[in-house]
JSON list of C-alpha atoms in Angstrom, two decimals:
[
{"chain": "A", "resi": 24, "resn": "MET", "atom": "CA", "xyz": [-18.73, -87.24, -78.06]},
{"chain": "A", "resi": 25, "resn": "LYS", "atom": "CA", "xyz": [-17.68, -83.99, -79.68]},
{"chain": "A", "resi": 26, "resn": "HIS", "atom": "CA", "xyz": [-14.38, -82.27, -78.89]},
{"chain": "A", "resi": 27, "resn": "SER", "atom": "CA", "xyz": [-13.86, -78.59, -79.16]},
{"chain": "A", "resi": 28, "resn": "THR", "atom": "CA", "xyz": [-11.05, -77.27, -81.34]},
{"chain": "A", "resi": 29, "resn": "THR", "atom": "CA", "xyz": [-10.55, -74.11, -79.31]},
{"chain": "A", "resi": 30, "resn": "PRO", "atom": "CA", "xyz": [-8.03, -74.44, -76.49]},
{"chain": "A", "resi": 31, "resn": "GLN", "atom": "CA", "xyz": [-9.39, -74.44, -73.01]},
{"chain": "A", "resi": 32, "resn": "THR", "atom": "CA", "xyz": [-8.00, -71.76, -70.67]},
{"chain": "A", "resi": 33, "resn": "ARG", "atom": "CA", "xyz": [-8.37, -71.47, -66.96]},
{"chain": "A", "resi": 34, "resn": "ARG", "atom": "CA", "xyz": [-10.71, -68.72, -66.06]},
{"chain": "A", "resi": 35, "resn": "GLY", "atom": "CA", "xyz": [-9.21, -67.82, -62.71]},
{"chain": "A", "resi": 36, "resn": "ARG", "atom": "CA", "xyz": [-5.85, -68.05, -61.12]},
{"chain": "A", "resi": 37, "resn": "GLY", "atom": "CA", "xyz": [-5.60, -70.82, -58.66]},
{"chain": "A", "resi": 38, "resn": "PRO", "atom": "CA", "xyz": [-4.40, -70.56, -55.08]},
{"chain": "A", "resi": 39, "resn": "ALA", "atom": "CA", "xyz": [-1.07, -72.19, -55.93]},
{"chain": "A", "resi": 40, "resn": "ARG", "atom": "CA", "xyz": [-0.20, -69.40, -58.33]},
{"chain": "A", "resi": 41, "resn": "ARG", "atom": "CA", "xyz": [-1.13, -66.71, -55.78]},
{"chain": "A", "resi": 42, "resn": "ILE", "atom": "CA", "xyz": [0.95, -68.40, -53.08]},
{"chain": "A", "resi": 43, "resn": "GLY", "atom": "CA", "xyz": [3.89, -68.74, -55.45]},
{"chain": "A", "resi": 44, "resn": "ARG", "atom": "CA", "xyz": [3.82, -65.08, -56.35]},
{"chain": "A", "resi": 45, "resn": "SER", "atom": "CA", "xyz": [3.56, -64.06, -52.71]},
{"chain": "A", "resi": 46, "resn": "LEU", "atom": "CA", "xyz": [6.55, -66.21, -51.81]},
{"chain": "A", "resi": 47, "resn": "ALA", "atom": "CA", "xyz": [8.49, -64.83, -54.76]},
{"chain": "A", "resi": 48, "resn": "LEU", "atom": "CA", "xyz": [8.04, -61.34, -53.34]},
{"chain": "A", "resi": 49, "resn": "VAL", "atom": "CA", "xyz": [8.44, -62.04, -49.63]},
{"chain": "A", "resi": 50, "resn": "LEU", "atom": "CA", "xyz": [11.16, -64.70, -49.55]},
{"chain": "A", "resi": 51, "resn": "PRO", "atom": "CA", "xyz": [14.05, -62.56, -50.86]},
{"chain": "A", "resi": 52, "resn": "VAL", "atom": "CA", "xyz": [13.23, -59.84, -48.34]},
{"chain": "A", "resi": 53, "resn": "VAL", "atom": "CA", "xyz": [13.22, -62.33, -45.48]},
{"chain": "A", "resi": 54, "resn": "LEU", "atom": "CA", "xyz": [16.51, -63.86, -46.62]},
{"chain": "A", "resi": 55, "resn": "VAL", "atom": "CA", "xyz": [18.24, -60.49, -46.91]},
{"chain": "A", "resi": 56, "resn": "LEU", "atom": "CA", "xyz": [17.03, -59.33, -43.50]},
{"chain": "A", "resi": 57, "resn": "SER", "atom": "CA", "xyz": [17.97, -62.56, -41.74]},
{"chain": "A", "resi": 58, "resn": "GLY", "atom": "CA", "xyz": [21.40, -62.52, -43.38]},
{"chain": "A", "resi": 59, "resn": "THR", "atom": "CA", "xyz": [21.96, -58.92, -42.34]},
{"chain": "A", "resi": 60, "resn": "LEU", "atom": "CA", "xyz": [20.98, -59.67, -38.77]},
{"chain": "A", "resi": 61, "resn": "ALA", "atom": "CA", "xyz": [23.22, -62.73, -38.67]},
{"chain": "A", "resi": 62, "resn": "VAL", "atom": "CA", "xyz": [26.22, -60.74, -39.92]},
{"chain": "A", "resi": 63, "resn": "ALA", "atom": "CA", "xyz": [25.53, -57.93, -37.45]},
{"chain": "A", "resi": 64, "resn": "ARG", "atom": "CA", "xyz": [25.61, -60.32, -34.50]},
{"chain": "A", "resi": 65, "resn": "VAL", "atom": "CA", "xyz": [29.03, -61.83, -35.34]},
{"chain": "A", "resi": 66, "resn": "ASN", "atom": "CA", "xyz": [31.94, -60.66, -33.19]},
{"chain": "A", "resi": 67, "resn": "TRP", "atom": "CA", "xyz": [34.28, -59.31, -35.90]},
{"chain": "A", "resi": 68, "resn": "SER", "atom": "CA", "xyz": [36.79, -57.76, -33.47]},
{"chain": "A", "resi": 69, "resn": "GLY", "atom": "CA", "xyz": [38.55, -61.06, -32.81]},
{"chain": "A", "resi": 70, "resn": "THR", "atom": "CA", "xyz": [38.39, -60.61, -29.05]},
{"chain": "A", "resi": 71, "resn": "PRO", "atom": "CA", "xyz": [36.24, -63.08, -27.14]},
{"chain": "A", "resi": 72, "resn": "SER", "atom": "CA", "xyz": [32.96, -61.58, -26.00]},
{"chain": "A", "resi": 73, "resn": "SER", "atom": "CA", "xyz": [32.85, -63.78, -22.93]},
{"chain": "A", "resi": 74, "resn": "PRO", "atom": "CA", "xyz": [34.55, -62.28, -19.87]},
{"chain": "A", "resi": 75, "resn": "VAL", "atom": "CA", "xyz": [35.45, -65.77, -18.61]},
{"chain": "A", "resi": 76, "resn": "LEU", "atom": "CA", "xyz": [38.93, -66.91, -19.61]},
{"chain": "A", "resi": 77, "resn": "THR", "atom": "CA", "xyz": [40.13, -70.46, -19.54]},
{"chain": "A", "resi": 78, "resn": "ALA", "atom": "CA", "xyz": [43.32, -71.37, -17.71]},
{"chain": "A", "resi": 79, "resn": "ALA", "atom": "CA", "xyz": [45.21, -71.75, -20.99]},
{"chain": "A", "resi": 80, "resn": "GLU", "atom": "CA", "xyz": [44.14, -68.29, -22.16]},
{"chain": "A", "resi": 81, "resn": "THR", "atom": "CA", "xyz": [45.17, -66.73, -18.85]},
{"chain": "A", "resi": 82, "resn": "THR", "atom": "CA", "xyz": [48.71, -68.12, -18.94]},
{"chain": "A", "resi": 83, "resn": "ALA", "atom": "CA", "xyz": [49.13, -67.51, -22.67]},
{"chain": "A", "resi": 84, "resn": "SER", "atom": "CA", "xyz": [48.04, -63.88, -22.50]},
{"chain": "A", "resi": 85, "resn": "GLY", "atom": "CA", "xyz": [51.02, -62.73, -20.46]},
{"chain": "A", "resi": 86, "resn": "ALA", "atom": "CA", "xyz": [48.98, -61.10, -17.73]},
{"chain": "A", "resi": 87, "resn": "SER", "atom": "CA", "xyz": [52.16, -59.97, -16.00]},
{"chain": "A", "resi": 88, "resn": "SER", "atom": "CA", "xyz": [52.75, -57.13, -18.46]},
{"chain": "A", "resi": 89, "resn": "ARG", "atom": "CA", "xyz": [51.30, -53.75, -17.48]},
{"chain": "A", "resi": 90, "resn": "THR", "atom": "CA", "xyz": [49.73, -52.99, -20.85]},
{"chain": "A", "resi": 91, "resn": "ALA", "atom": "CA", "xyz": [47.77, -56.23, -20.85]},
{"chain": "A", "resi": 92, "resn": "ALA", "atom": "CA", "xyz": [46.37, -55.40, -17.40]},
{"chain": "A", "resi": 93, "resn": "ARG", "atom": "CA", "xyz": [45.01, -52.02, -18.49]},
{"chain": "A", "resi": 94, "resn": "ALA", "atom": "CA", "xyz": [41.55, -51.74, -19.93]},
{"chain": "A", "resi": 95, "resn": "PRO", "atom": "CA", "xyz": [41.25, -50.71, -23.62]},
{"chain": "A", "resi": 96, "resn": "HIS", "atom": "CA", "xyz": [39.39, -47.49, -22.73]},
{"chain": "A", "resi": 97, "resn": "GLU", "atom": "CA", "xyz": [42.23, -46.45, -20.40]},
{"chain": "A", "resi": 98, "resn": "VAL", "atom": "CA", "xyz": [44.81, -47.04, -23.12]},
{"chain": "A", "resi": 99, "resn": "LEU", "atom": "CA", "xyz": [42.69, -45.06, -25.59]},
{"chain": "A", "resi": 100, "resn": "ARG", "atom": "CA", "xyz": [42.19, -42.18, -23.13]},
{"chain": "A", "resi": 101, "resn": "ASP", "atom": "CA", "xyz": [45.93, -41.91, -22.44]},
{"chain": "A", "resi": 102, "resn": "ALA", "atom": "CA", "xyz": [46.79, -42.03, -26.14]},
{"chain": "A", "resi": 103, "resn": "LEU", "atom": "CA", "xyz": [44.23, -39.32, -26.93]},
{"chain": "A", "resi": 104, "resn": "LEU", "atom": "CA", "xyz": [45.50, -37.10, -24.10]},
{"chain": "A", "resi": 105, "resn": "VAL", "atom": "CA", "xyz": [49.02, -37.33, -25.55]},
{"chain": "A", "resi": 106, "resn": "GLU", "atom": "CA", "xyz": [47.63, -36.59, -29.01]},
{"chain": "A", "resi": 107, "resn": "LEU", "atom": "CA", "xyz": [45.74, -33.58, -27.64]},
{"chain": "A", "resi": 108, "resn": "GLN", "atom": "CA", "xyz": [49.01, -32.12, -26.33]},
{"chain": "A", "resi": 109, "resn": "GLN", "atom": "CA", "xyz": [50.99, -32.90, -29.48]},
{"chain": "A", "resi": 110, "resn": "LYS", "atom": "CA", "xyz": [48.40, -31.78, -32.05]},
{"chain": "A", "resi": 111, "resn": "ASP", "atom": "CA", "xyz": [45.05, -30.31, -31.02]},
{"chain": "A", "resi": 112, "resn": "PRO", "atom": "CA", "xyz": [41.78, -31.40, -29.37]},
{"chain": "A", "resi": 113, "resn": "GLY", "atom": "CA", "xyz": [39.99, -31.57, -32.72]},
{"chain": "A", "resi": 114, "resn": "VAL", "atom": "CA", "xyz": [42.27, -34.36, -33.93]},
{"chain": "A", "resi": 115, "resn": "ALA", "atom": "CA", "xyz": [41.88, -36.21, -30.61]},
{"chain": "A", "resi": 116, "resn": "LEU", "atom": "CA", "xyz": [38.08, -35.93, -30.80]},
{"chain": "A", "resi": 117, "resn": "THR", "atom": "CA", "xyz": [38.08, -37.22, -34.37]},
{"chain": "A", "resi": 118, "resn": "HIS", "atom": "CA", "xyz": [40.17, -40.21, -33.34]},
{"chain": "A", "resi": 119, "resn": "LEU", "atom": "CA", "xyz": [37.88, -40.83, -30.36]},
{"chain": "A", "resi": 120, "resn": "GLN", "atom": "CA", "xyz": [34.86, -40.98, -32.67]},
{"chain": "A", "resi": 121, "resn": "GLN", "atom": "CA", "xyz": [36.70, -43.33, -35.02]},
{"chain": "A", "resi": 122, "resn": "ALA", "atom": "CA", "xyz": [37.73, -45.59, -32.14]},
{"chain": "A", "resi": 123, "resn": "VAL", "atom": "CA", "xyz": [34.14, -45.79, -30.87]},
{"chain": "A", "resi": 124, "resn": "ASN", "atom": "CA", "xyz": [32.91, -46.57, -34.39]},
{"chain": "A", "resi": 125, "resn": "ASP", "atom": "CA", "xyz": [35.55, -49.28, -34.83]},
{"chain": "A", "resi": 126, "resn": "ARG", "atom": "CA", "xyz": [35.04, -50.79, -31.36]},
{"chain": "A", "resi": 127, "resn": "PRO", "atom": "CA", "xyz": [31.47, -50.29, -30.14]},
{"chain": "A", "resi": 128, "resn": "SER", "atom": "CA", "xyz": [32.43, -51.71, -26.74]},
{"chain": "A", "resi": 129, "resn": "LEU", "atom": "CA", "xyz": [34.18, -48.38, -26.07]},
{"chain": "A", "resi": 130, "resn": "ALA", "atom": "CA", "xyz": [30.91, -46.45, -26.42]},
{"chain": "A", "resi": 131, "resn": "LYS", "atom": "CA", "xyz": [30.07, -46.74, -22.73]},
{"chain": "A", "resi": 132, "resn": "HIS", "atom": "CA", "xyz": [33.38, -45.00, -21.90]},
{"chain": "A", "resi": 133, "resn": "CYS", "atom": "CA", "xyz": [33.13, -42.37, -24.63]},
{"chain": "A", "resi": 134, "resn": "ALA", "atom": "CA", "xyz": [31.58, -39.65, -22.45]},
{"chain": "A", "resi": 135, "resn": "SER", "atom": "CA", "xyz": [34.18, -39.98, -19.69]},
{"chain": "A", "resi": 136, "resn": "ILE", "atom": "CA", "xyz": [37.04, -39.94, -22.22]},
{"chain": "A", "resi": 137, "resn": "ALA", "atom": "CA", "xyz": [35.58, -36.86, -23.94]},
{"chain": "A", "resi": 138, "resn": "ARG", "atom": "CA", "xyz": [35.21, -35.07, -20.57]},
{"chain": "A", "resi": 139, "resn": "ALA", "atom": "CA", "xyz": [38.84, -35.90, -19.75]},
{"chain": "A", "resi": 140, "resn": "LEU", "atom": "CA", "xyz": [39.87, -34.46, -23.12]},
{"chain": "A", "resi": 141, "resn": "GLY", "atom": "CA", "xyz": [37.85, -31.31, -22.40]},
{"chain": "A", "resi": 142, "resn": "LYS", "atom": "CA", "xyz": [39.54, -30.82, -19.02]},
{"chain": "A", "resi": 143, "resn": "ALA", "atom": "CA", "xyz": [42.99, -31.40, -20.55]},
{"chain": "A", "resi": 144, "resn": "ALA", "atom": "CA", "xyz": [42.20, -28.95, -23.36]},
{"chain": "A", "resi": 145, "resn": "VAL", "atom": "CA", "xyz": [41.43, -26.24, -20.79]},
{"chain": "A", "resi": 146, "resn": "ARG", "atom": "CA", "xyz": [44.79, -26.86, -19.09]},
{"chain": "A", "resi": 147, "resn": "VAL", "atom": "CA", "xyz": [46.65, -26.64, -22.41]},
{"chain": "A", "resi": 148, "resn": "TYR", "atom": "CA", "xyz": [44.67, -24.00, -24.36]},
{"chain": "A", "resi": 149, "resn": "GLY", "atom": "CA", "xyz": [42.55, -22.13, -21.81]},
{"chain": "A", "resi": 150, "resn": "PRO", "atom": "CA", "xyz": [38.76, -22.23, -21.62]},
{"chain": "A", "resi": 151, "resn": "THR", "atom": "CA", "xyz": [37.92, -20.02, -24.62]},
{"chain": "A", "resi": 152, "resn": "LYS", "atom": "CA", "xyz": [40.28, -21.70, -27.08]},
{"chain": "A", "resi": 153, "resn": "ALA", "atom": "CA", "xyz": [39.38, -25.17, -25.75]},
{"chain": "A", "resi": 154, "resn": "GLN", "atom": "CA", "xyz": [35.68, -24.49, -26.27]},
{"chain": "A", "resi": 155, "resn": "SER", "atom": "CA", "xyz": [36.33, -23.67, -29.93]},
{"chain": "A", "resi": 156, "resn": "PHE", "atom": "CA", "xyz": [37.36, -27.30, -30.52]},
{"chain": "A", "resi": 157, "resn": "SER", "atom": "CA", "xyz": [34.03, -28.63, -29.19]},
{"chain": "A", "resi": 158, "resn": "ARG", "atom": "CA", "xyz": [32.22, -31.18, -31.36]},
{"chain": "A", "resi": 159, "resn": "PRO", "atom": "CA", "xyz": [29.12, -33.34, -30.83]},
{"chain": "A", "resi": 160, "resn": "VAL", "atom": "CA", "xyz": [31.18, -36.41, -29.99]},
{"chain": "A", "resi": 161, "resn": "CYS", "atom": "CA", "xyz": [29.64, -38.53, -27.22]},
{"chain": "A", "resi": 162, "resn": "ASP", "atom": "CA", "xyz": [26.75, -36.17, -26.51]},
{"chain": "A", "resi": 163, "resn": "THR", "atom": "CA", "xyz": [28.92, -33.05, -26.18]},
{"chain": "A", "resi": 164, "resn": "SER", "atom": "CA", "xyz": [30.81, -34.44, -23.19]},
{"chain": "A", "resi": 165, "resn": "PHE", "atom": "CA", "xyz": [33.93, -32.59, -24.37]},
{"chain": "A", "resi": 166, "resn": "ALA", "atom": "CA", "xyz": [32.11, -29.29, -23.80]},
{"chain": "A", "resi": 167, "resn": "THR", "atom": "CA", "xyz": [31.02, -30.50, -20.37]},
{"chain": "A", "resi": 168, "resn": "GLY", "atom": "CA", "xyz": [34.63, -31.24, -19.50]},
{"chain": "A", "resi": 169, "resn": "VAL", "atom": "CA", "xyz": [35.66, -27.77, -20.66]},
{"chain": "A", "resi": 170, "resn": "VAL", "atom": "CA", "xyz": [33.00, -26.10, -18.55]},
{"chain": "A", "resi": 171, "resn": "THR", "atom": "CA", "xyz": [33.85, -28.23, -15.51]},
{"chain": "A", "resi": 172, "resn": "ALA", "atom": "CA", "xyz": [37.55, -27.45, -15.75]},
{"chain": "A", "resi": 173, "resn": "ALA", "atom": "CA", "xyz": [36.96, -23.74, -16.40]},
{"chain": "A", "resi": 174, "resn": "ARG", "atom": "CA", "xyz": [35.17, -23.23, -13.08]}
]
């Protein structure tokens, strides 16, 4: 039996090598995407997402105080209306956009808050000056409020 002195090499790449390379390319992408989705679904605000409160939470929250009974969007609207009178509607609209970005749960109330700001701006500045503060916050609801109040 005669042995060859030249080293033997595989002529083709086997299926294991192809599968390994495919996994090496796909696996990091899958891990990054699943991690991103997991982080996006976490409630980072610290408030419970469930509307049901236990008895201990109800008594500990001090529900008798007036500020605890008001909804967050009502508190935000009132604060922005005060800010509109003290500074200008542009600052109030900027803070509205920041509040919606920080707390996405306020997004469903953004249009009504912006309309209320538009109506208040007409009362304080008049329709022409109020319209000059208009920005594309909450689908231009501020401008809608200005037009509604100017009629």
